[in-house]
Short mmCIF file of C-alpha atoms in Angstrom, two decimals:
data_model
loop_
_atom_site.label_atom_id
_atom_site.label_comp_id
_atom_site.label_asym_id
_atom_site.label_seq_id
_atom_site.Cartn_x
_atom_site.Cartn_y
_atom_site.Cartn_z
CA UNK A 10 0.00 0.00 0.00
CA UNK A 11 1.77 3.47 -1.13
CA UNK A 12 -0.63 5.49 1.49
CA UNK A 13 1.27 7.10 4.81
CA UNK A 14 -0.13 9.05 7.31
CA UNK A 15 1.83 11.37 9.54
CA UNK A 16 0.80 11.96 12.66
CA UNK A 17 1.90 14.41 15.41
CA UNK A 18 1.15 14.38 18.94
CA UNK A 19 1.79 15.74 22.29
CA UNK A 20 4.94 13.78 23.82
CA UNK A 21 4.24 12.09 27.36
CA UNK A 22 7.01 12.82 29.99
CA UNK A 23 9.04 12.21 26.48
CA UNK A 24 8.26 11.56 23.11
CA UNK A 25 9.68 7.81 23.54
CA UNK A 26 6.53 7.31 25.69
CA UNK A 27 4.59 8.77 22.90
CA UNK A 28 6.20 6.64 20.50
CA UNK A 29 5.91 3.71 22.68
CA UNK A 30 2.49 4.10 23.18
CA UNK A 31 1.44 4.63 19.19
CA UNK A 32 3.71 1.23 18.98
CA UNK A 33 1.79 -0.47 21.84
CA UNK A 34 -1.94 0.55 20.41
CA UNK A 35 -1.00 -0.08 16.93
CA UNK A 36 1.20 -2.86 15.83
CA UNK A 37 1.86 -5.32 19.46
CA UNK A 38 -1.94 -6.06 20.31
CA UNK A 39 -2.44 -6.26 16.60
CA UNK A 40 -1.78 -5.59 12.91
CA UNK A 41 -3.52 -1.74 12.05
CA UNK A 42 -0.43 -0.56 10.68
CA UNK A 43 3.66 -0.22 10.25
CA UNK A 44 4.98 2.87 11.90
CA UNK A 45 8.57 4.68 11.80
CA UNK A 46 9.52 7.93 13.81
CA UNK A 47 9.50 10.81 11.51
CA UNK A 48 12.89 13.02 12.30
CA UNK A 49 11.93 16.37 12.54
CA UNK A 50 14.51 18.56 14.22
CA UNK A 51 13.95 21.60 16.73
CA UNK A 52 12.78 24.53 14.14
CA UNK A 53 12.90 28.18 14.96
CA UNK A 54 9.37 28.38 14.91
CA UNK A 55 8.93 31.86 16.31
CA UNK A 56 5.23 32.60 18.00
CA UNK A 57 1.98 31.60 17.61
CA UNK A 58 1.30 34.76 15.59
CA UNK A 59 3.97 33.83 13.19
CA UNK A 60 2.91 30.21 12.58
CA UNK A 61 -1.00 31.74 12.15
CA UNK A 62 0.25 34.11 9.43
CA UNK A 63 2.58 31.04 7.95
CA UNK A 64 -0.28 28.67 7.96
CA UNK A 65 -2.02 29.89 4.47
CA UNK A 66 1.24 30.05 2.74
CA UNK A 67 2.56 26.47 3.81
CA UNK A 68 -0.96 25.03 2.59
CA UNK A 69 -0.34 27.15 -0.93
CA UNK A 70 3.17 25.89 -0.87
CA UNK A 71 2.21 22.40 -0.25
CA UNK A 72 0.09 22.04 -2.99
CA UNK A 73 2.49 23.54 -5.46
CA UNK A 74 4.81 20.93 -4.29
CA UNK A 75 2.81 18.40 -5.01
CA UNK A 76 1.31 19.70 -8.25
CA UNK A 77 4.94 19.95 -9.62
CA UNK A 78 6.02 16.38 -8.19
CA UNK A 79 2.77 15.07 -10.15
CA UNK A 80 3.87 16.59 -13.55
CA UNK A 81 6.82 15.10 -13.04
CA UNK A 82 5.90 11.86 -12.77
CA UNK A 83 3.36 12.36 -15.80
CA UNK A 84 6.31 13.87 -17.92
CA UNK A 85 8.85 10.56 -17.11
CA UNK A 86 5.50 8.46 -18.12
CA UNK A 87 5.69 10.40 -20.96
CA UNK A 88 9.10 9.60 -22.08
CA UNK A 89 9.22 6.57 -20.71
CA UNK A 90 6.36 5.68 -24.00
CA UNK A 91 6.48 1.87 -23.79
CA UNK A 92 7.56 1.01 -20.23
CA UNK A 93 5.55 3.15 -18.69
CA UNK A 94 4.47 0.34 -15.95
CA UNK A 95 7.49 1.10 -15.21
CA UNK A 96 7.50 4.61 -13.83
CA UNK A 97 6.59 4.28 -10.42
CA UNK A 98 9.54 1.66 -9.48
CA UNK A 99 12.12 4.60 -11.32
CA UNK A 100 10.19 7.57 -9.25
CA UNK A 101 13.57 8.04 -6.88
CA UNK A 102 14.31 11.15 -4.10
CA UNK A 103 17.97 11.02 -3.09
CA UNK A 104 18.63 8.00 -5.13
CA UNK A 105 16.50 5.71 -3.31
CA UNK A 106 12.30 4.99 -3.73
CA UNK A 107 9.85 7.34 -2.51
CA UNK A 108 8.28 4.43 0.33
CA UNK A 109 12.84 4.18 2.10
CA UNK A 110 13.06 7.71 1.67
CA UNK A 111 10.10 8.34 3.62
CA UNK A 112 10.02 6.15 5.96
CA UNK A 113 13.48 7.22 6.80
CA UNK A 114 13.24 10.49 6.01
CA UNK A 115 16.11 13.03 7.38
CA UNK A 116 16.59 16.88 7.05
CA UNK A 117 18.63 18.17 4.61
CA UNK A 118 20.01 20.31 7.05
CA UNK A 119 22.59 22.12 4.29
CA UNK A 120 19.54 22.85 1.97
CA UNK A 121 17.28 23.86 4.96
CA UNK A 122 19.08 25.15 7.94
CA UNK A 123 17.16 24.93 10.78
CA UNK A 124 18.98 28.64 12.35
CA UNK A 125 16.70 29.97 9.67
CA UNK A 126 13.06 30.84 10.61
CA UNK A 127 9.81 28.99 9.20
CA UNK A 128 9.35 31.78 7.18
CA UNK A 129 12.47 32.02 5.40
CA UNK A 130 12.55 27.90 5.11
CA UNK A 131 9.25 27.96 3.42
CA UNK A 132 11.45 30.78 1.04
CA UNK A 133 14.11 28.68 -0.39
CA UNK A 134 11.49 25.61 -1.03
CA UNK A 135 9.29 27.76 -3.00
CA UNK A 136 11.88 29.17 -4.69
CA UNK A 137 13.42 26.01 -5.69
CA UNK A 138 10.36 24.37 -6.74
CA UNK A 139 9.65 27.45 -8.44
CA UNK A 140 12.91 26.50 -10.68
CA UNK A 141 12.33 23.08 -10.86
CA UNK A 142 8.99 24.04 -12.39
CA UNK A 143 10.71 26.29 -15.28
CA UNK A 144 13.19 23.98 -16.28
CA UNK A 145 10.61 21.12 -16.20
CA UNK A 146 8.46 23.10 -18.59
CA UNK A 147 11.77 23.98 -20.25
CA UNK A 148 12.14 20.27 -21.34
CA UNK A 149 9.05 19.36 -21.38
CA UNK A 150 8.93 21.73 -24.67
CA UNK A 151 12.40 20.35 -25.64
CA UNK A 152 11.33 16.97 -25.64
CA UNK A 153 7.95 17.64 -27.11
CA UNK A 154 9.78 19.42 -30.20
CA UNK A 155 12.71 16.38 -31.03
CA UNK A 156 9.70 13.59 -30.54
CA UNK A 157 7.43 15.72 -33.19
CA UNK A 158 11.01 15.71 -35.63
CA UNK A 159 11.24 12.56 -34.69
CA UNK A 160 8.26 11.11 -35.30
CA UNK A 161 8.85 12.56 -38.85
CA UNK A 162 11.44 11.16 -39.47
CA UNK A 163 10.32 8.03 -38.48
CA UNK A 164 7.10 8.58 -40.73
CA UNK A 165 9.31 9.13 -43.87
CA UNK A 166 10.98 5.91 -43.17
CA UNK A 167 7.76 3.46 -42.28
CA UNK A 168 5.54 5.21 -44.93
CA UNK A 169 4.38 3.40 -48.41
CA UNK A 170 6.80 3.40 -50.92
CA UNK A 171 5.08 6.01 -52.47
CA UNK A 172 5.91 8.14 -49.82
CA UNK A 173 8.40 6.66 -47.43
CA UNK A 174 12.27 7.06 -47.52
CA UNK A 175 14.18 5.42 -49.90
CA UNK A 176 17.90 5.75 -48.13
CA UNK A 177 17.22 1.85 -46.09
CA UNK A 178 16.11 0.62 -48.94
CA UNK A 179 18.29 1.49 -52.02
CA UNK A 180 22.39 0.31 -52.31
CA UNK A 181 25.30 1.72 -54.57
CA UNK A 182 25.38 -0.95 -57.18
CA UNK A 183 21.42 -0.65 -57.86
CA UNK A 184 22.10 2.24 -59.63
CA UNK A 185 24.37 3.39 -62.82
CA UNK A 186 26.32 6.18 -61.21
CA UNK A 187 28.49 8.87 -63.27
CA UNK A 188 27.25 8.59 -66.43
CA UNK A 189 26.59 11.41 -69.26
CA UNK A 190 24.22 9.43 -71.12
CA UNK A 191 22.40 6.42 -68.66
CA UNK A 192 20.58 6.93 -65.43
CA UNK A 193 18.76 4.54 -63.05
CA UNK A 194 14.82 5.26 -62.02
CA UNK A 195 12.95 3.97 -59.41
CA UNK A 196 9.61 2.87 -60.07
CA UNK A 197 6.57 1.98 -57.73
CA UNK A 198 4.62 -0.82 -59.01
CA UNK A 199 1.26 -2.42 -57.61
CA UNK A 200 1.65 -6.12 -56.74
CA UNK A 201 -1.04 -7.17 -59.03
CA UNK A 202 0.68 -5.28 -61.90
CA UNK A 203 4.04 -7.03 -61.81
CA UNK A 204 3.40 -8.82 -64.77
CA UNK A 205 2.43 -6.09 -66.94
CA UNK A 206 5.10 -3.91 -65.64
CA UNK A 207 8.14 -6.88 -67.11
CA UNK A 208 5.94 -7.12 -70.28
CA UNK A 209 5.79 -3.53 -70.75
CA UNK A 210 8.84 -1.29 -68.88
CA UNK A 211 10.82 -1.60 -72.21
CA UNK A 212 8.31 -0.19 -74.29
CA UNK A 213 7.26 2.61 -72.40
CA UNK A 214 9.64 5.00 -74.19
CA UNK A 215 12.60 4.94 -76.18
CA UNK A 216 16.13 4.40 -75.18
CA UNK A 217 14.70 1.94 -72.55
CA UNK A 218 17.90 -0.70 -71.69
CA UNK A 219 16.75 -4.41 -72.25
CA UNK A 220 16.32 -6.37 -69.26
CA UNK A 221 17.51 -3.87 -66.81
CA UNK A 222 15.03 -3.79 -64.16
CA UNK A 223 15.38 -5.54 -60.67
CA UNK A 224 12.87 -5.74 -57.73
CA UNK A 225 14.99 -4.04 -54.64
CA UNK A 226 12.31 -4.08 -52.67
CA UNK A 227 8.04 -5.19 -51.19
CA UNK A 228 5.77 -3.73 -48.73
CA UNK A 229 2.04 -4.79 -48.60
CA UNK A 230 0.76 -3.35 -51.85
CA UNK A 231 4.03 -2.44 -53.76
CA UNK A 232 7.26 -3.16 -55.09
CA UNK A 233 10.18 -0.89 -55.93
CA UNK A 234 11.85 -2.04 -59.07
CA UNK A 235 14.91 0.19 -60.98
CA UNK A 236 14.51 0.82 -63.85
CA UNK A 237 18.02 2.30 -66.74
CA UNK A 238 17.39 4.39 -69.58
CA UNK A 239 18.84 7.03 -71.86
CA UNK A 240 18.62 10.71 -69.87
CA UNK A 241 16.99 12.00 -72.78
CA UNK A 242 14.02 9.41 -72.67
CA UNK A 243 13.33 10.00 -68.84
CA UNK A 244 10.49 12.54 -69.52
CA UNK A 245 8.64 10.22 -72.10
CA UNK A 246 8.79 7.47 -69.73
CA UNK A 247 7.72 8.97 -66.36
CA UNK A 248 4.50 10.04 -68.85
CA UNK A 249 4.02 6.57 -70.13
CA UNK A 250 4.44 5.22 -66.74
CA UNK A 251 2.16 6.77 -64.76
CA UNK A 252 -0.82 6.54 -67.58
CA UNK A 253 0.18 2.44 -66.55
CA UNK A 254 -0.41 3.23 -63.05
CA UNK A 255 3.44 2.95 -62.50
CA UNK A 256 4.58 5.70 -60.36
CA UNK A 257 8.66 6.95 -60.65
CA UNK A 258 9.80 8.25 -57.50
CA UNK A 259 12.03 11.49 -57.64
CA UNK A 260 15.32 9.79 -55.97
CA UNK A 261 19.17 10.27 -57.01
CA UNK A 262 21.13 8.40 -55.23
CA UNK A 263 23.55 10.92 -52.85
CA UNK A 264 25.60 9.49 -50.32
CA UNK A 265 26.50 12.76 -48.98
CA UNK A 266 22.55 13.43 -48.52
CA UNK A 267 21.42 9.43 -47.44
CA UNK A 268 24.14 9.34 -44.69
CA UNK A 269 23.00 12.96 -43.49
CA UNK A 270 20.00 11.79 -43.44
CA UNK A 271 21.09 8.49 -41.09
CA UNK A 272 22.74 10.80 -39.07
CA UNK A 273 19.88 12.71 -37.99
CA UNK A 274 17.65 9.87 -37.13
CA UNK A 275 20.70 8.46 -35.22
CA UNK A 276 21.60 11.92 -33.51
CA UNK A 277 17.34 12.70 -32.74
CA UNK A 278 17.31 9.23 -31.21
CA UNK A 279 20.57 9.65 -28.98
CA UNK A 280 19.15 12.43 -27.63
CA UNK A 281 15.69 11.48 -27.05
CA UNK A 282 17.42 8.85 -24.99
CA UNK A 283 19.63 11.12 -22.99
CA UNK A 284 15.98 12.93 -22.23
CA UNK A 285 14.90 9.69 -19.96
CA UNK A 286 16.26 11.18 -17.70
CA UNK A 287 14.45 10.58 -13.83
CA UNK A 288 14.21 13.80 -12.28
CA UNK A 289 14.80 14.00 -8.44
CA UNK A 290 12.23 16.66 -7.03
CA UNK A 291 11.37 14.94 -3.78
CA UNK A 292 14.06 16.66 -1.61
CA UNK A 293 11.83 19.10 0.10
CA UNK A 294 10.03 17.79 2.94
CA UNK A 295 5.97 17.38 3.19
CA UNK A 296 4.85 20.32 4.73
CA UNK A 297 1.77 20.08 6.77
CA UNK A 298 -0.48 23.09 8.87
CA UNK A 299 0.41 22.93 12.42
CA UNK A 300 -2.95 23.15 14.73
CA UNK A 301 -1.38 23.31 18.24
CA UNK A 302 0.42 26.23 18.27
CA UNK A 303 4.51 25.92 19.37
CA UNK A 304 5.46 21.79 18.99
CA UNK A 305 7.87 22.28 22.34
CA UNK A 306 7.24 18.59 23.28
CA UNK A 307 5.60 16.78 20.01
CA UNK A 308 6.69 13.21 18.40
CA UNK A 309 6.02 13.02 14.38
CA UNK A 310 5.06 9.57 13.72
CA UNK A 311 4.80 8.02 10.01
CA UNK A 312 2.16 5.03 9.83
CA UNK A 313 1.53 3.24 6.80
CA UNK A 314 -1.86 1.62 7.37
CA UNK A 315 -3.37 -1.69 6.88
CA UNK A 316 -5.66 -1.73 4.21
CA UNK A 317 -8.13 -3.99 5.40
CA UNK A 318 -7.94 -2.09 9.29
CA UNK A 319 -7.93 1.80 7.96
CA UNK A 320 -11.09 2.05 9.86
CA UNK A 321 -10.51 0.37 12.90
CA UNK A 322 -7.11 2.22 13.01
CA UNK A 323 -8.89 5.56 12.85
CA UNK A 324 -10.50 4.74 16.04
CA UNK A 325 -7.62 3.35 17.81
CA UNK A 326 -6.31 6.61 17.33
CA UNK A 327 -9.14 8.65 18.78
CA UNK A 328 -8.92 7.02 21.43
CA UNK A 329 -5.20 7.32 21.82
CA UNK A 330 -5.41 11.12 21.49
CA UNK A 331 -9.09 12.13 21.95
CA UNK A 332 -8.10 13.63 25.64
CA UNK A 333 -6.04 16.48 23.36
CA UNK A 334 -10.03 17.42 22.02
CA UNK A 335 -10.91 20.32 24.62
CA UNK A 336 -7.97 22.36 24.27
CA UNK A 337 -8.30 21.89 20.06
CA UNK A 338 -12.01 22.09 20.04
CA UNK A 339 -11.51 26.00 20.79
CA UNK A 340 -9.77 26.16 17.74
CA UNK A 341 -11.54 24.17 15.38
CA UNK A 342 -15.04 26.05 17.34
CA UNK A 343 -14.89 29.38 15.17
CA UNK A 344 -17.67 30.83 17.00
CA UNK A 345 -15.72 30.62 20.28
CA UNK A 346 -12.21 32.06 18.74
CA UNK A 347 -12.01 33.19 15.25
CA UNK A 348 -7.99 33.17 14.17
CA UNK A 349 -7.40 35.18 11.61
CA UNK A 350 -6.02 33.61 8.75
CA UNK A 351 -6.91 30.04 10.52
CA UNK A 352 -9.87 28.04 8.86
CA UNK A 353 -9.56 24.86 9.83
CA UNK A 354 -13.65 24.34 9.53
CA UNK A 355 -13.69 22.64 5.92
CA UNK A 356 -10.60 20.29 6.49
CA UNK A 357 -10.87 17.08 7.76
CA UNK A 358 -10.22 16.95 11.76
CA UNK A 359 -8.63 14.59 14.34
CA UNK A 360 -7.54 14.97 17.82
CA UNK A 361 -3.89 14.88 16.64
CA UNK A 362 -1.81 16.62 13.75
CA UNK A 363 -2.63 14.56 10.61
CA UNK A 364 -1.18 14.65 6.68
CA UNK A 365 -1.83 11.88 4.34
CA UNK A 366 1.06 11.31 1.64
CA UNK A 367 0.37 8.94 -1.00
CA UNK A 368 3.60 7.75 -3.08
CA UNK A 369 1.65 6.74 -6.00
CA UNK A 370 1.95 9.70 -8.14
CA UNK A 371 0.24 8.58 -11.44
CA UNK A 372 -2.77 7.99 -9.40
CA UNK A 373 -4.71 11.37 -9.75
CA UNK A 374 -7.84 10.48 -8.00
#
């Protein structure tokens, strides 16, 4: 199961007693759920004022988070085309997948220094998601661009042969090369007309050399047959031809030009490779609205529930914590206090600090 939730409660005498306790009502009298301490260190958290005015902004900043770690893991399904059942196992945060880095999540304390206020914390994330954003978009458009040249490319070379490439298809010695007087065509003829094209390719102008064409190549409907006349006859013949349904193809054969053209494919494909690339956005912490004013004494706790015990967890739970309910319920009650910049009445509420994180990021429900 890829769903978390993390908790935060009051700490007993210590927070090992409220750690112990979550552990004793949770996972030794039965099986509701797998838990791990979440490490958050001592923040400079300021007043209660401050974290009222910060708590708007960290939900606006929280959602951006996780609006730009979704499009990330849409754009790597994106590139990823064919294995895209494989996106979720290449989702990594510092190298490792999202369900060890959470549940042994540490501060980056270099990225996020703790001597630095909330306020200023809150800062540098948004500013570096911010970033991550642009350049995201940045290749998003890149990659968007080479798969469209790509994808003509490719088009050109899987096409009919009345359309498609020729340069895979043709070799050196199918053609006369360097003469002032011969040259080689290549002709597209229907499969139910190969008979009338060998009874009739020699008549269908002058100057036409005996016995000189050769099938280089079938798709479905088609074959590609050459074709050597006099220069002088070419015009005749491409008339003739198509009033046979034969069609010529405009082709000279140019090594210069074919292996150019090889080139490309081969150079748009390297680097629509080296655009698989799995970015690494998960760095910044979940952020989550603090409800009890300064966390002097509080133990974050990550659980992943059972599936088949969400419920029965919930209320284990409440009645773990439901003692905290008078001194919240003034709060939550917005006709007894009304907090400025506080509305907590439309989001869900428990008796303890609560954040859901779910690690499967393709799932958009």
């Amino acid at each position: 199961m890829t769903e978390f939730w993390l908790i935060s409660a009051p700490g007993e005498k210590t927070c090992q007693q409220t750690w112990d306790k979550l552990m004793m009502a949770t996972t030794r009298t039965n099986n509701l759920s797998t838990n791990n301490k979440f490490n958050i260190p001592d923040l400079k958290v300021g007043t209660l004022d401050v974290l009222v005015g910060l708590s708007d902004e960290l939900a606006k900043l929280d959602s951006f988070v996780e609006s730009v770690v979704k499009k990330v893991a849409q754009y790597m399904a994106d590139v990823l085309e064919d294995s895209r059942d494989k996106v979720q196992e290449n989702l990594l945060a510092n190298g490792v997948d999202l369900i060890t880095y959470i549940t042994r999540f540490q501060w980056d304390m270099a990225k996020y220094p703790i001597k630095q206020s909330l306020k200023n914390i809150s800062e540098i994330i948004s500013k570096q998601v911010t970033q991550i954003d642009n350049d995201l978009k940045a290749r998003a458009s890149a990659y968007n661009n080479l798969k469209g040249n790509l994808q003509n490319l490719e088009r050109k070379n899987a096409g009919s042969l009345l359309t498609r490439s020729l340069a895979d298809i043709v070799k050196k010695e199918d053609f006369v090369l360097d003469s002032e007087y011969l040259v080689t065509l290549l002709v597209v003829v229907p499969k139910t007309s190969y008979a009338d094209w060998q009874k009739t390719y020699e008549t269908l102008a002058e100057m036409v050399v005996p016995r000189s064409t050769n099938l280089l190549f079938e798709d479905q409907d088609s074959g590609l047959f050459s074709v050597t006349l006099f220069r002088k006859a070419v015009d005749d013949f491409r008339h003739k031809a198509r009033e046979n349904k034969f069609v010529v193809r405009d082709f000279q054969y140019n090594e210069e030009e074919m292996k150019a053209d090889k080139e490309e494919m081969t150079r748009l494909s390297t680097d629509k490779k080296n655009l698989l690339e799995f970015w690494v956005l998960l760095n910044p912490p979940h952020l989550f609205i603090i409800k009890y004013g300064l966390p002097v004494n509080f133990q974050a706790m990550l659980l992943q529930p059972n599936k088949k015990n969400m419920k029965k967890l919930r209320e284990v739970l409440y009645d773990l914590y439901k003692h905290l309910d008078s001194s919240a319920a003034a709060i939550i009650d917005q006709s007894a206090m009304d907090i400025p910049g506080l509305n907590l009445s439309q989001q869900e509420y428990y008796p303890y600090v609560y954040y859901k994180i779910d690690c499967n990021l393709l799932d958009f429900k």
